[in-house]
Short mmCIF file of C-alpha atoms and ligand atoms in Angstrom, two decimals:
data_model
loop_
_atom_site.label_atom_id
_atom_site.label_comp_id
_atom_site.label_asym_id
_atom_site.label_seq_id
_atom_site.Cartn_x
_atom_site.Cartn_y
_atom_site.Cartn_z
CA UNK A 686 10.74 -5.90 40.94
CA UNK A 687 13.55 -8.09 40.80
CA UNK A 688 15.79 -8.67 44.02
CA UNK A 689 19.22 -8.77 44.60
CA UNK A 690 20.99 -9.48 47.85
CA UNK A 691 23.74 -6.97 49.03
CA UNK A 692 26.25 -8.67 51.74
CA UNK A 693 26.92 -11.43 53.57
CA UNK A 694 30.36 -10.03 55.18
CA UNK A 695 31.13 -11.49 58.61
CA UNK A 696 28.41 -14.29 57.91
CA UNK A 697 25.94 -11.69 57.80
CA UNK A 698 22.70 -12.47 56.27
CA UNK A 699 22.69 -9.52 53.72
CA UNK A 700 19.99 -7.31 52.81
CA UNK A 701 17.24 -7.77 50.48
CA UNK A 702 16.57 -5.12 48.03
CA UNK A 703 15.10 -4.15 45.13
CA UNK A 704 17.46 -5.19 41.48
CA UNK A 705 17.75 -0.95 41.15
CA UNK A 706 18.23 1.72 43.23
CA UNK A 707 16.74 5.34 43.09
CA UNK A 708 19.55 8.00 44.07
CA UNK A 709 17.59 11.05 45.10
CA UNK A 710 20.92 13.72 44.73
CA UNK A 711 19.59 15.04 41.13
CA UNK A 712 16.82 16.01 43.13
CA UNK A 713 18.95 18.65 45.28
CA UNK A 714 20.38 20.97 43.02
CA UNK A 715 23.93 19.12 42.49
CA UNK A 716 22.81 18.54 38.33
CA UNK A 717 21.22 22.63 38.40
CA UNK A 718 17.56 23.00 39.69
CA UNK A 719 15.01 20.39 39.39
CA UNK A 720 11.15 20.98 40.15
CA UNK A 721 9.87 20.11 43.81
CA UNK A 722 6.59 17.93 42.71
CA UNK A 723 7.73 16.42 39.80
CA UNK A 724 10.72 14.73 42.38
CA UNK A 725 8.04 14.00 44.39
CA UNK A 726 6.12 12.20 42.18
CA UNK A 727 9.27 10.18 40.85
CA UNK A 728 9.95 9.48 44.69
CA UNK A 729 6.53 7.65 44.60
CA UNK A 730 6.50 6.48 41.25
CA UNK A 731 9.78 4.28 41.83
CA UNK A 732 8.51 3.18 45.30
CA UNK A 733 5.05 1.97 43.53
CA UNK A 734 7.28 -0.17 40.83
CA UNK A 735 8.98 -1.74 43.83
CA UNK A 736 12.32 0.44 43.75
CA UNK A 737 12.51 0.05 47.52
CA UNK A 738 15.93 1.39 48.03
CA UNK A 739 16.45 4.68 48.09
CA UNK A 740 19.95 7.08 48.19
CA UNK A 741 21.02 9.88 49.28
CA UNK A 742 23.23 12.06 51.24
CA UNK A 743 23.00 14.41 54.43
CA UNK A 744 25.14 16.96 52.10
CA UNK A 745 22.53 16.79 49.57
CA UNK A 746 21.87 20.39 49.29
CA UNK A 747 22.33 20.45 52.80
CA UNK A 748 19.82 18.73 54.33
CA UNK A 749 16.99 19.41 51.14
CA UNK A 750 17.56 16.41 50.12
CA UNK A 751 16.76 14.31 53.25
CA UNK A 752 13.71 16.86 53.62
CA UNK A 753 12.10 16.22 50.03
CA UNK A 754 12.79 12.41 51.07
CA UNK A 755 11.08 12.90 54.38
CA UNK A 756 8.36 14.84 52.80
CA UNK A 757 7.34 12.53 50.25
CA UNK A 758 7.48 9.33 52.31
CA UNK A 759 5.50 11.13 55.23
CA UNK A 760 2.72 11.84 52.50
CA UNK A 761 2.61 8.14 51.00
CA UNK A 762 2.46 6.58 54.53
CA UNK A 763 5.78 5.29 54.82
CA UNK A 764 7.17 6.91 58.18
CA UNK A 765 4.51 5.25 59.72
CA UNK A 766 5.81 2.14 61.95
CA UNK A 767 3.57 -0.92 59.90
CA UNK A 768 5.04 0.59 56.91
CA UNK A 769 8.34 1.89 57.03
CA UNK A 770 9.93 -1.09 56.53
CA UNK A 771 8.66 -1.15 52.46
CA UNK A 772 11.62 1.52 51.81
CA UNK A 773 14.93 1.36 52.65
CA UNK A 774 17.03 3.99 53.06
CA UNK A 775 20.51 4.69 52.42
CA UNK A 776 22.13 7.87 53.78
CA UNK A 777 25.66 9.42 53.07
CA UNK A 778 27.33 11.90 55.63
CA UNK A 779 30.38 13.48 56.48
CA UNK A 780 31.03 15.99 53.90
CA UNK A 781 31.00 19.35 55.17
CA UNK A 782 29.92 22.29 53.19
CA UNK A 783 29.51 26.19 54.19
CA UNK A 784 26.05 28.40 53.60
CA UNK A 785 27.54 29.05 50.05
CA UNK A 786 27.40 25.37 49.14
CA UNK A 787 31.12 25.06 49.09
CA UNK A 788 33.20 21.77 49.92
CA UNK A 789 35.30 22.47 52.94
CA UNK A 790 36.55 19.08 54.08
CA UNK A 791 35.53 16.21 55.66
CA UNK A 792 34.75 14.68 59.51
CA UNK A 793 34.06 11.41 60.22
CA UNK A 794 34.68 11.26 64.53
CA UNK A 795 32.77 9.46 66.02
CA UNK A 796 31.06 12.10 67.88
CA UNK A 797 30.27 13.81 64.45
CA UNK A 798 28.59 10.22 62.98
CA UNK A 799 26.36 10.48 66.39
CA UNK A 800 25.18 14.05 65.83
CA UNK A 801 24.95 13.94 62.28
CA UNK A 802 22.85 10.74 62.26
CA UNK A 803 20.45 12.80 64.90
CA UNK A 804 19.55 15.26 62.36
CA UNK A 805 19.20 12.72 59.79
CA UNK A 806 16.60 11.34 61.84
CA UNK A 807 14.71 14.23 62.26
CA UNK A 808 15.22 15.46 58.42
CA UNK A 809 13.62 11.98 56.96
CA UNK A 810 11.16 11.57 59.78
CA UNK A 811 11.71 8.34 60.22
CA UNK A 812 13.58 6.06 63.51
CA UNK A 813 16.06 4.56 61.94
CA UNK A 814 18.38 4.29 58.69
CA UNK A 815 18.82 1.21 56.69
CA UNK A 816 22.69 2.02 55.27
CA UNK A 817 24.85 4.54 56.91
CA UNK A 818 27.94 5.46 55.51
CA UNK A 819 30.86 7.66 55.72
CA UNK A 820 30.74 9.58 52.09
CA UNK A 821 34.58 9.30 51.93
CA UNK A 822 37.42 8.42 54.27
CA UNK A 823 38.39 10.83 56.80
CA UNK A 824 42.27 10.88 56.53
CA UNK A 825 42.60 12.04 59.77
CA UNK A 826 40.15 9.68 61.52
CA UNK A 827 40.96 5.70 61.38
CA UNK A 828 38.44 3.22 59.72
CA UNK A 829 37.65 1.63 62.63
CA UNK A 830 36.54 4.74 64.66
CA UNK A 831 34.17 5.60 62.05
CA UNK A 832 32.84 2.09 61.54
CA UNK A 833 32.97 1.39 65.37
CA UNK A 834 31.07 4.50 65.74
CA UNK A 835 28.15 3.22 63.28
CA UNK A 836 28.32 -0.09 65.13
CA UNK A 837 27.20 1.11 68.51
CA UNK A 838 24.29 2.71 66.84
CA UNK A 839 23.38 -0.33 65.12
CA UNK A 840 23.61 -1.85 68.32
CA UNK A 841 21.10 0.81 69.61
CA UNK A 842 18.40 0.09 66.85
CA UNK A 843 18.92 3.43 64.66
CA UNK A 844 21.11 1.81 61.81
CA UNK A 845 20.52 -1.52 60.36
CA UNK A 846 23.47 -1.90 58.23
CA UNK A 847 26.85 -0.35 57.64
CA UNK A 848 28.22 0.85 54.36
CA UNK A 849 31.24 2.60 53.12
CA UNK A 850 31.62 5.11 49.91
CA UNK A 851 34.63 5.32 47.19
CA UNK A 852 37.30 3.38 49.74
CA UNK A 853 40.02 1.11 48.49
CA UNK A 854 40.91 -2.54 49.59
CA UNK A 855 42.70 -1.59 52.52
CA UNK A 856 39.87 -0.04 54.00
CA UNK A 857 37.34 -2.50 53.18
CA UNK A 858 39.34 -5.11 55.13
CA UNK A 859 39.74 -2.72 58.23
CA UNK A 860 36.44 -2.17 57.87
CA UNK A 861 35.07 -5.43 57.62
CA UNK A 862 37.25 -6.88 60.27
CA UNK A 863 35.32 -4.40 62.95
CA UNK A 864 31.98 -4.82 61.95
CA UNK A 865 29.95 -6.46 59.03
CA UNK A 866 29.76 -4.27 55.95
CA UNK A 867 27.01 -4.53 53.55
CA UNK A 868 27.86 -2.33 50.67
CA UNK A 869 30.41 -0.08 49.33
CA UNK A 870 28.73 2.63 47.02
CA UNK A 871 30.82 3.74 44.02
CA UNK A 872 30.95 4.86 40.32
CA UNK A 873 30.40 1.97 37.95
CA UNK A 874 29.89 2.47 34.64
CA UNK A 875 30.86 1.40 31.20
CA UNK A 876 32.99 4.56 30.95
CA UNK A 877 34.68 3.92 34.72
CA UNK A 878 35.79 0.40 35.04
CA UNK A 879 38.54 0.89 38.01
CA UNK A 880 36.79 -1.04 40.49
CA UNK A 881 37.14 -3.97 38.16
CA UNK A 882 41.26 -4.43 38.90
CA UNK A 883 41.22 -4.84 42.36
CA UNK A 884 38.26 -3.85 44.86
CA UNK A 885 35.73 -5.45 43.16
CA UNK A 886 37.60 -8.74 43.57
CA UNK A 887 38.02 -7.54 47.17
CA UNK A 888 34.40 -6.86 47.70
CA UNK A 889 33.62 -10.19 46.66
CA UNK A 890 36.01 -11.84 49.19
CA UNK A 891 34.97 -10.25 51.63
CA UNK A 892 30.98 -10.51 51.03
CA UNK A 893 30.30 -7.20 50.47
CA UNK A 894 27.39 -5.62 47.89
CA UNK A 895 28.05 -2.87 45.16
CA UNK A 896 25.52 -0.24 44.83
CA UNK A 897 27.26 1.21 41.75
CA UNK A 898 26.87 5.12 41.07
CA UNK A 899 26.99 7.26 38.10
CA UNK A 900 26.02 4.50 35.22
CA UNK A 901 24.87 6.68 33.25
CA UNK A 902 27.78 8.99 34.21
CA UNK A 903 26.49 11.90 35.42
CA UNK A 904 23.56 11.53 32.43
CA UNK A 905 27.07 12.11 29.64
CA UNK A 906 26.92 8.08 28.67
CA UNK A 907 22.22 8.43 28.96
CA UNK A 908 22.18 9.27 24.68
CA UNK A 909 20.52 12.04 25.97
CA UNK A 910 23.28 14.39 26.60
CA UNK A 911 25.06 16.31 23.50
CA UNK A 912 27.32 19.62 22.87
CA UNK A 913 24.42 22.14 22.89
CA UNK A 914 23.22 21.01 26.32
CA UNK A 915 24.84 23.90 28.99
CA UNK A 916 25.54 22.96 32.63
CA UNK A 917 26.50 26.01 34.64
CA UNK A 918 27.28 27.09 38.07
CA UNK A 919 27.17 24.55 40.56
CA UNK A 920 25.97 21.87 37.86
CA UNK A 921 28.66 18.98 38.67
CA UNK A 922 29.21 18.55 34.91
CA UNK A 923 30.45 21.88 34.56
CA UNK A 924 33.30 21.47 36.37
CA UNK A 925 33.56 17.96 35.40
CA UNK A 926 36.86 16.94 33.14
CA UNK A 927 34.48 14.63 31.20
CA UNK A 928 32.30 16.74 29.79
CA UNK A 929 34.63 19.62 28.98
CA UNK A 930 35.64 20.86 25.14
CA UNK A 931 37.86 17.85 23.22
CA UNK A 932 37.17 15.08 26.17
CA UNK A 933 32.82 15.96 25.78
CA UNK A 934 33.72 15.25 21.90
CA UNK A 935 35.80 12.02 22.16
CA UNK A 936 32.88 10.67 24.77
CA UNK A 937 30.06 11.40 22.75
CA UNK A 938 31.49 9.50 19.63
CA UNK A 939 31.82 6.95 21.98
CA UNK A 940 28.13 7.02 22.96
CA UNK A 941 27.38 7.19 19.13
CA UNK A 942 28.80 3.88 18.63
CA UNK A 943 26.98 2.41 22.05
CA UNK A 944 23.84 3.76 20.42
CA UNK A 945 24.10 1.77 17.37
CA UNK A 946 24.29 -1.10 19.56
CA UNK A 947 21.19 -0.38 21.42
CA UNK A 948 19.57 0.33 18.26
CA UNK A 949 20.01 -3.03 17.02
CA UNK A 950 18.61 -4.52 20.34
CA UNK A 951 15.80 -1.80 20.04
CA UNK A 952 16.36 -0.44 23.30
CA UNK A 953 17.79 3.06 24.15
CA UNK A 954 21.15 3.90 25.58
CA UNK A 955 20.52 4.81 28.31
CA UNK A 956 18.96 1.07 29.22
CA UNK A 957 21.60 -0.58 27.67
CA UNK A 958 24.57 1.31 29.70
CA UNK A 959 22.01 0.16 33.03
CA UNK A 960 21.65 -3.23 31.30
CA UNK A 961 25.38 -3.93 30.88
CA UNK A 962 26.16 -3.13 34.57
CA UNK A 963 22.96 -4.95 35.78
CA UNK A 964 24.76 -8.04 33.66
CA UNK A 965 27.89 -7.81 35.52
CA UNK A 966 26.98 -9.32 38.80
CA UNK A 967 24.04 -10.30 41.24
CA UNK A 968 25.75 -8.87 43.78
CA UNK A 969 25.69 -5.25 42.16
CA UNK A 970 22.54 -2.62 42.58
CA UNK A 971 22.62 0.11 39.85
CA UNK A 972 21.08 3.28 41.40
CA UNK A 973 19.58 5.34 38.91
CA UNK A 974 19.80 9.12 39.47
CA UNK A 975 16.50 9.50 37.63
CA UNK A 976 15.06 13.32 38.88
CA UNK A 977 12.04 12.99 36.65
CA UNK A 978 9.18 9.90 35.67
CA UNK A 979 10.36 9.93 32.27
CA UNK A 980 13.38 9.21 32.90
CA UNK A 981 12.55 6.81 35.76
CA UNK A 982 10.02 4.92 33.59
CA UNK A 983 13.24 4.78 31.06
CA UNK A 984 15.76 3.08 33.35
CA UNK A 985 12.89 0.29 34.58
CA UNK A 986 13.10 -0.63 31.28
CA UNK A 987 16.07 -1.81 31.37
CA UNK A 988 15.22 -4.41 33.53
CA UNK A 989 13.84 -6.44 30.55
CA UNK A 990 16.85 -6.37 28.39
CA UNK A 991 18.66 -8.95 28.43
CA UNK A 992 22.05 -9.28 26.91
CA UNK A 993 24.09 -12.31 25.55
CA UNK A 994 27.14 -12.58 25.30
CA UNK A 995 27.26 -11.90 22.13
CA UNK A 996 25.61 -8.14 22.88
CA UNK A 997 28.07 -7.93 26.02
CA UNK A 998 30.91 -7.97 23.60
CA UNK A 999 29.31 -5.92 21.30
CA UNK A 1000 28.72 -3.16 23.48
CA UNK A 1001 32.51 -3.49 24.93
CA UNK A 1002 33.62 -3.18 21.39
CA UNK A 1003 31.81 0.21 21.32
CA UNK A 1004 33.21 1.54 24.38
CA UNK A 1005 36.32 -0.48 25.08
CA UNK A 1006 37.47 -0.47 28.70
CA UNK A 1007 39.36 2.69 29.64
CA UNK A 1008 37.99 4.36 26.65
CA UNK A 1009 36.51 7.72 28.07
CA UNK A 1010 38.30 10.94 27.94
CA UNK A 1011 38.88 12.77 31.13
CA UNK A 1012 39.13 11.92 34.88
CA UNK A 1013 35.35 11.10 37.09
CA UNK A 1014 36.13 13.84 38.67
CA UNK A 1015 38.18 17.21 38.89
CA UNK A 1016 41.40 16.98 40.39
CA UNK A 1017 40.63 17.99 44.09
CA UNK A 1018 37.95 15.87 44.60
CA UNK A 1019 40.10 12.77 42.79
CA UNK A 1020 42.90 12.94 45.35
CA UNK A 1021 39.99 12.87 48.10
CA UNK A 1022 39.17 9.53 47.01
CA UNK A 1023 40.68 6.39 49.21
CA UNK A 1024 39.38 3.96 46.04
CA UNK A 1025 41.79 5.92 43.59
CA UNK A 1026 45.03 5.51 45.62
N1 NAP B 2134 28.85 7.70 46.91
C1 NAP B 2134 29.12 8.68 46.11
O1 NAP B 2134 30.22 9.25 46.14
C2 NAP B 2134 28.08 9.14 45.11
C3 NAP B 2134 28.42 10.06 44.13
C4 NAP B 2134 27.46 10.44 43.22
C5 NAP B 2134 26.18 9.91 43.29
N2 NAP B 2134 25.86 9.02 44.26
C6 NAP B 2134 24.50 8.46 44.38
O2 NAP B 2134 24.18 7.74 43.20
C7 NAP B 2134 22.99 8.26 42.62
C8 NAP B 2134 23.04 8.13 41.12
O3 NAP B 2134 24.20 8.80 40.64
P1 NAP B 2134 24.19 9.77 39.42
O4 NAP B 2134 23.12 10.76 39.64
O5 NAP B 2134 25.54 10.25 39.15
O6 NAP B 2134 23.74 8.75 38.30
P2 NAP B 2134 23.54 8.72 36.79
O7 NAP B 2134 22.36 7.83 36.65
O8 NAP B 2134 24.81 8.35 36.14
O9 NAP B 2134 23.22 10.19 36.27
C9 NAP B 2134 22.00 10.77 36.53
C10 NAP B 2134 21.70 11.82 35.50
O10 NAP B 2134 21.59 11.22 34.20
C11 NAP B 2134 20.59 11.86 33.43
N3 NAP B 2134 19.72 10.87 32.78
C12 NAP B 2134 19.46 10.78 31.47
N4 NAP B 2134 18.68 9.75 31.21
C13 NAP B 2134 18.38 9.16 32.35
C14 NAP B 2134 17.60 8.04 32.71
N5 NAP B 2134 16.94 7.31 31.82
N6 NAP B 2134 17.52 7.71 34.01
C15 NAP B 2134 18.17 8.43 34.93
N7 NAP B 2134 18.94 9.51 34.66
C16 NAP B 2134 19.04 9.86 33.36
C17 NAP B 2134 19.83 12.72 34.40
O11 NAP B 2134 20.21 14.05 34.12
P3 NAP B 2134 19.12 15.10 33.74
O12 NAP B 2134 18.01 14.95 34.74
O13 NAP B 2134 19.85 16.36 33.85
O14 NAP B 2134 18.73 14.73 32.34
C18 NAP B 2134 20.32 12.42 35.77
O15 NAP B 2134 20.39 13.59 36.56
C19 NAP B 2134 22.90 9.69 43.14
O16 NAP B 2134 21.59 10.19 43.10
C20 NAP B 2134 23.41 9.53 44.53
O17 NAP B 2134 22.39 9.05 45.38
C21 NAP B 2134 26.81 8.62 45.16
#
């Protein structure tokens, strides 16, 4: 597969990685249930086409989600010393949920990154992690605790790099000034464009990769979404502004118009949305929330499109910037986000 190089912060020499991402959360419950083998089998199927990096989070149906990912490695080989180093992973924590699955804050001290990176360990099977990262910003704990905190275990041999999640400018350069940062995870999509004003820009400054989230948004923006599709309980879209009533309406016509556009290329949307953000930087990994090889197989397609400019402004005359209908997220978990503010 194609490479791409995420971060040379601080002089660093970045990290090597694979053009797209798999993000594993889909796999977890947070999009309703998915089926155990068939995640399994994607897990593999996107390691075998050279999708080497690999996402997810510690609060990923608490803990499942670093267990399927520990499972599924263990049985193709890859915890094994000679050939861990053909994945890399990429591990969220911080969030803090009860038994009922709730969201009930957030703790990023340094004593928690310690003890939460221990169970990590243990959950994926593996020695070390390739990306840690805070999933937000703690408000009550200062940048460069939390990144200062990552640092000594990079300097201990169980992280390689350090990443940050959905943080603004301001943090980046705290963050950066303590220690290298490789990446900063967050949503990128035709349909969310913020990062575009001013923390891409920073980003780039500074040296530091985007893996970009949500680019299909949520799967709303994939062409395969539509009106009669339900997503209930704790199904993110459900409670997701985006996909409610007259906002799911005014979206979908937009995805309508994006589909005519892929038509014409003879591609589907859902590679054309991956294409466009693909197109928007070397320095940006899409990670693809594919759950199922279908889907996967879908998304590595999008690695052969390529788009002119000519199709670039094609497809932003379909879904003009700041188009969508609706907020990325709900209110609560909008004014938890450092990037927004
Ligand atoms: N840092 C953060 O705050 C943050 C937040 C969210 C996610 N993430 C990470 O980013 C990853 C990707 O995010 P996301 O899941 O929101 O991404 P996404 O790719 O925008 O949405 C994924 C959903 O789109 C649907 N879909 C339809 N066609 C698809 C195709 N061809 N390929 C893949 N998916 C298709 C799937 O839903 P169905 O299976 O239901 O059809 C899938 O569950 C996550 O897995 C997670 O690791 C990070």
């Amino acid at each position: 597969m194609q490479q791409r190089i995420l971060g040379t912060s601080g002089g660093a020499q970045g990290l090597a990685t694979s053009a797209l991402g798999l993000g594993c959360m889909g796999m977890s419950g947070m999009y309703g249930p998915s089926d155990r083998s068939e995640s399994v089998a994607t897990l593999h199927a996107a390691v075998d086409a050279g999708m080497v990096l690999l996402d997810t989070g510690d609060f990923y149906g608490m803990g499942h989600n670093e267990m399927l990912i520990g499972e599924a490695l263990a049985d193709a080989g890859f915890t094994r010393a000679h050939q861990r180093d053909e994945v890399q992973i990429s591990v969220k924590f911080g969030a803090q949920r009860d038994p009922a699955g709730n969201w009930i804050g957030f703790d990023a001290r340094p004593s928690a990154v310690k003890t939460a990176l221990s169970y990590t360990l243990q959950r994926l099977r593996v020695d070390h992690i390739d990306i840690y990262r805070p999933a937000r910003l703690d408000p009550n704990v200062p940048i460069e605790d939390t990144v200062g905190a990552i640092a000594d275990l990079v300097k201990a041999g169980y992280v390689r790099h350090i990443g940050l999640s959905e943080v603004g400018s301001d943090t980046l350069r705290r963050a950066a000034a303590v220690h290298p940062i490789v990446d900063l995870q967050i949503e990128y999509s035709l349909i969310s464009r913020g990062i575009e004003r001013d923390i891409l820009p920073t980003c780039r400054d500074l040296g530091i990769g985007i893996t970009a989230y949500g680019v299909l948004s949520r799967g709303l923006i994939s062409g395969h979404w539509n009106k009669e599709r339900e997503s209930k309980g704790a199904d993110f879209r459900a409670h997701s502004p985006r996909f409610q009533g007259g906002n799911l309406d005014h979206n979908l016509a937009l995805v309508e118009e994006l589909r005519r556009v892929a038509a014409e290329k003879g591609v589907s949307v859902a590679q054309i949305a991956i294409a466009w953000v693909l197109a928007q930087g070397q320095d940006i990994v899409p990670l693809i929330g594919a759950r199922r090889r279908d889907r996967l197989a879908e998304s590595l397609g999008a690695l052969d499109v390529t788009l002119t400019p000519d199709d670039l402004a094609a497809i932003e005359r379909a879904v003009p910037k700041d188009s969508a209908a609706g907020d990325r997220y709900n209110a609560h978990a909008m004014a938890s986000l450092d990037s927004e503010r």
